[in-house]
Coordinates of C-alpha atoms in Angstrom, one line a residue:
M1 CA -96.3 -54.6 28.4
E2 CA -98.5 -53.0 31.1
L3 CA -97.9 -49.1 31.5
G4 CA -99.6 -48.6 34.9
L5 CA -101.1 -44.9 34.2
A6 CA -104.6 -46.0 35.3
G7 CA -105.4 -43.7 38.3
R8 CA -103.1 -41.5 38.3
R9 CA -104.4 -37.7 37.2
A10 CA -102.4 -36.2 34.1
L11 CA -102.6 -33.2 31.9
V12 CA -102.2 -32.9 28.4
T13 CA -102.1 -29.4 26.7
G14 CA -103.4 -28.0 23.2
A15 CA -105.4 -31.3 24.1
G16 CA -107.8 -30.1 21.3
K17 CA -106.3 -31.5 18.0
G18 CA -104.0 -33.4 17.0
I19 CA -101.6 -35.0 19.2
G20 CA -102.5 -33.8 22.8
R21 CA -105.7 -35.4 21.3
D22 CA -105.3 -38.4 20.8
T23 CA -103.1 -39.1 23.5
V24 CA -105.8 -37.4 25.9
Q25 CA -107.6 -40.3 24.7
A26 CA -105.1 -43.2 24.9
L27 CA -104.4 -42.1 28.4
H28 CA -108.0 -42.1 29.6
A29 CA -108.4 -45.7 27.6
A30 CA -105.0 -46.6 30.2
G31 CA -107.1 -45.0 33.3
A32 CA -105.9 -42.4 34.3
R33 CA -107.6 -39.4 35.1
V34 CA -106.8 -36.5 32.4
V35 CA -107.1 -32.9 33.0
A36 CA -107.4 -31.4 29.2
V37 CA -106.5 -28.1 28.5
S38 CA -107.5 -26.7 24.7
R39 CA -107.8 -22.6 23.5
T40 CA -111.4 -24.1 22.1
Q41 CA -113.9 -24.6 23.9
A42 CA -115.6 -26.2 21.2
D43 CA -113.0 -28.8 20.5
L44 CA -113.2 -29.9 24.4
D45 CA -117.3 -30.3 24.4
S46 CA -115.9 -33.1 21.7
L47 CA -113.4 -34.4 23.9
V48 CA -115.9 -34.9 26.3
R49 CA -118.5 -36.4 24.6
E50 CA -116.2 -39.4 23.2
C51 CA -113.9 -39.0 26.7
P52 CA -116.9 -39.2 29.1
G53 CA -115.2 -38.0 32.6
I54 CA -112.1 -36.0 31.5
E55 CA -111.7 -32.4 33.2
P56 CA -111.9 -29.9 30.6
V57 CA -110.2 -26.5 31.4
C58 CA -110.1 -23.5 28.3
V59 CA -107.3 -20.4 28.4
D60 CA -105.1 -19.6 26.1
L61 CA -101.3 -20.5 27.1
G62 CA -100.1 -17.4 25.7
D63 CA -101.5 -15.6 28.4
W64 CA -99.2 -15.6 31.4
E65 CA -101.9 -14.1 34.2
A66 CA -105.0 -16.7 32.3
T67 CA -103.4 -19.1 32.7
E68 CA -101.7 -18.9 36.2
R69 CA -104.9 -17.4 37.6
V70 CA -106.3 -21.3 35.8
L71 CA -104.1 -23.5 36.4
G72 CA -102.9 -22.5 39.4
G73 CA -105.8 -24.5 41.1
V74 CA -105.5 -28.0 38.8
G75 CA -104.6 -29.5 41.6
P76 CA -102.1 -32.4 41.9
V77 CA -100.8 -33.6 38.8
D78 CA -99.1 -36.6 38.6
L79 CA -98.2 -36.7 34.3
L80 CA -97.5 -33.9 32.3
V81 CA -97.8 -34.0 28.3
N82 CA -96.4 -29.9 27.6
N83 CA -98.0 -30.4 24.0
A84 CA -99.9 -26.7 22.9
G85 CA -97.9 -25.6 20.5
V86 CA -98.1 -23.1 17.0
A87 CA -96.0 -22.7 13.7
L88 CA -95.9 -20.2 12.6
L89 CA -93.6 -20.8 9.1
Q90 CA -91.7 -17.6 7.3
P91 CA -88.6 -17.0 5.5
F92 CA -86.4 -15.2 7.8
L93 CA -86.4 -11.9 6.4
E94 CA -90.0 -12.1 7.0
V95 CA -89.7 -12.8 10.2
T96 CA -92.4 -11.1 12.2
K97 CA -92.4 -9.4 15.7
E98 CA -95.8 -11.5 16.6
A99 CA -94.4 -14.4 15.4
C100 CA -91.5 -14.6 17.3
D101 CA -94.1 -13.2 20.4
T102 CA -96.4 -16.2 19.5
S103 CA -94.0 -18.9 19.2
F104 CA -91.9 -17.9 22.5
N105 CA -94.9 -17.6 24.3
V106 CA -96.2 -20.8 23.4
N107 CA -93.7 -23.5 22.2
L108 CA -91.6 -22.5 25.2
R109 CA -92.9 -19.9 27.7
A110 CA -96.0 -21.8 28.3
V111 CA -94.0 -24.9 29.2
I112 CA -92.1 -23.7 31.9
Q113 CA -94.9 -22.1 33.4
V114 CA -97.0 -25.0 33.4
S115 CA -94.4 -27.7 34.6
Q116 CA -93.1 -24.6 36.9
I117 CA -96.8 -25.4 38.4
V118 CA -96.7 -29.6 38.7
A119 CA -93.6 -29.9 39.0
R120 CA -94.2 -27.0 42.6
D121 CA -97.3 -29.5 43.4
L122 CA -95.5 -33.0 42.8
I123 CA -92.8 -31.9 45.3
A124 CA -94.8 -30.5 47.9
R125 CA -96.6 -33.7 48.1
G126 CA -93.3 -35.9 47.7
A127 CA -94.9 -37.7 45.1
R128 CA -93.2 -39.6 41.9
G129 CA -93.9 -37.2 38.0
A130 CA -93.1 -37.6 34.4
I131 CA -93.1 -34.2 32.5
V132 CA -93.0 -35.1 28.5
N133 CA -92.6 -31.9 26.2
V134 CA -93.9 -32.3 22.1
S135 CA -90.5 -30.9 20.6
S136 CA -90.1 -32.0 16.6
Q137 CA -87.0 -33.2 14.5
A138 CA -86.9 -29.1 13.7
S139 CA -85.2 -28.6 16.8
Q140 CA -82.1 -30.7 15.3
R141 CA -82.8 -29.5 11.5
A142 CA -82.2 -26.6 9.7
L143 CA -86.3 -26.6 7.4
T144 CA -86.5 -23.4 5.1
N145 CA -89.0 -21.1 6.4
H146 CA -88.6 -22.7 10.2
S147 CA -85.9 -20.3 11.9
V148 CA -88.4 -19.4 14.5
Y149 CA -90.6 -22.7 15.0
S150 CA -86.6 -24.5 14.9
S151 CA -85.7 -22.1 17.5
T152 CA -88.3 -22.3 19.7
K153 CA -87.7 -25.9 19.8
G154 CA -84.5 -25.9 20.2
A155 CA -84.9 -24.6 22.8
L156 CA -87.3 -26.7 24.1
D157 CA -85.0 -29.2 24.0
M158 CA -82.2 -27.6 26.2
L159 CA -85.1 -26.7 28.0
T160 CA -86.5 -30.0 28.6
K161 CA -82.4 -31.5 29.6
S162 CA -82.2 -28.7 32.5
M163 CA -85.7 -29.7 33.4
A164 CA -84.5 -32.9 33.6
L165 CA -81.2 -32.3 35.8
E166 CA -82.6 -30.1 38.5
L167 CA -86.1 -31.8 39.3
G168 CA -84.8 -35.2 38.9
P169 CA -83.6 -35.5 42.7
H170 CA -86.9 -34.7 43.4
K171 CA -88.6 -37.9 41.6
I172 CA -89.8 -36.4 38.7
R173 CA -88.7 -37.3 35.0
V174 CA -88.8 -35.3 32.1
N175 CA -87.9 -36.2 28.2
A176 CA -89.1 -34.9 25.0
V177 CA -90.3 -36.5 21.5
N178 CA -89.1 -35.0 18.3
P179 CA -91.3 -36.4 16.0
T180 CA -91.1 -35.4 12.2
V181 CA -94.1 -34.8 9.8
V182 CA -97.8 -35.5 12.0
M183 CA -100.2 -35.6 10.0
T184 CA -102.4 -33.6 12.3
P185 CA -104.6 -30.5 10.0
M186 CA -101.4 -28.7 11.4
G187 CA -98.9 -31.0 9.8
Q188 CA -101.2 -31.4 6.6
A189 CA -102.3 -27.6 6.8
N190 CA -97.8 -27.0 6.1
W191 CA -97.0 -30.3 4.1
S192 CA -100.2 -30.5 1.7
D193 CA -97.3 -29.3 -0.7
P194 CA -96.7 -32.4 -2.5
H195 CA -93.3 -31.0 -3.9
K196 CA -92.6 -29.6 -1.0
A197 CA -92.8 -32.3 0.9
K198 CA -91.2 -34.6 -1.0
T199 CA -88.6 -32.4 0.6
I200 CA -88.9 -34.2 4.0
L201 CA -89.4 -37.3 2.2
N202 CA -86.1 -38.2 1.0
R203 CA -84.1 -37.2 3.9
I204 CA -85.8 -39.9 6.1
P205 CA -85.1 -43.5 5.7
L206 CA -88.1 -45.1 6.5
G207 CA -89.8 -43.0 3.6
K208 CA -92.7 -41.8 5.2
F209 CA -94.5 -39.2 7.8
A210 CA -95.3 -40.3 11.1
E211 CA -98.7 -40.8 12.4
V212 CA -100.7 -39.3 15.7
E213 CA -100.1 -43.1 17.4
N214 CA -96.2 -43.2 17.0
V215 CA -96.0 -40.3 18.5
V216 CA -98.6 -41.2 21.5
D217 CA -97.2 -44.1 22.0
A218 CA -93.9 -42.5 22.4
I219 CA -95.6 -40.2 25.2
L220 CA -97.1 -43.1 26.9
F221 CA -93.7 -44.8 27.2
L222 CA -92.0 -41.6 28.6
L223 CA -94.9 -41.2 31.5
S224 CA -94.7 -44.9 32.5
D225 CA -92.6 -46.4 34.4
R226 CA -91.3 -48.6 32.0
S227 CA -89.8 -45.4 31.3
G228 CA -88.1 -45.5 34.6
M229 CA -84.3 -45.1 34.2
T230 CA -85.0 -42.6 31.2
T231 CA -84.8 -38.7 31.6
G232 CA -82.9 -35.2 29.7
S233 CA -83.6 -37.4 26.7
T234 CA -84.6 -35.9 23.1
M235 CA -86.8 -38.7 21.7
P236 CA -86.7 -39.2 17.8
V237 CA -90.7 -40.4 16.5
D238 CA -88.4 -39.3 12.9
G239 CA -88.3 -42.8 10.8
G240 CA -84.7 -41.7 10.7
F241 CA -85.0 -38.4 10.1
L242 CA -81.9 -36.7 12.3
A243 CA -79.6 -40.2 11.5
T244 CA -79.1 -39.0 7.7

């Protein structure tokens, strides 16, 4: 299925590892011009070697001023994937201020800021665009020790709908993907315990966690013109978890 991504300029946050890295690789293979954003220069260096021609940008999206300074002049972007995120899991009674601040700054506030930068330029150019926010099944189901993480992703789902409402008249579509556990380095760090993993696997009708490519395929579809009438949606990539 032709996605029509060739020649379009895409920006991907959290591009150094996991879903973001594979998204950059897939967009590059599809002929898109990709701006890869990560806070880790070494990850960007290796990504450039794998995908010659991508534009690496090193910045910590948790820092508002640095993000504005570095991305404020990034230039025309047609497609945006807000993938950067942190998962700081703590029991509710042990949640710290630092975990709250970091989680909301990266998982929600940075999405607002980067999306504003991209959307303002799209509107100024009168260009159509697509934004995909990487959310989680944890936005819609309570999970032990996930109170702060789930709260950021629940807020992200509503932000997605609000953005779709306000940006739709400007020909900008905004959607979210909501994966189950994905076996990225972050997923492995939090779900490597077989007993803990079983509590989720038992609630997934397909009986398995997601592979990174499952999420990337959904992201590319939502970026493409093949989803031209889809906006404000939260697309599960969860093996049926949210159906149970």
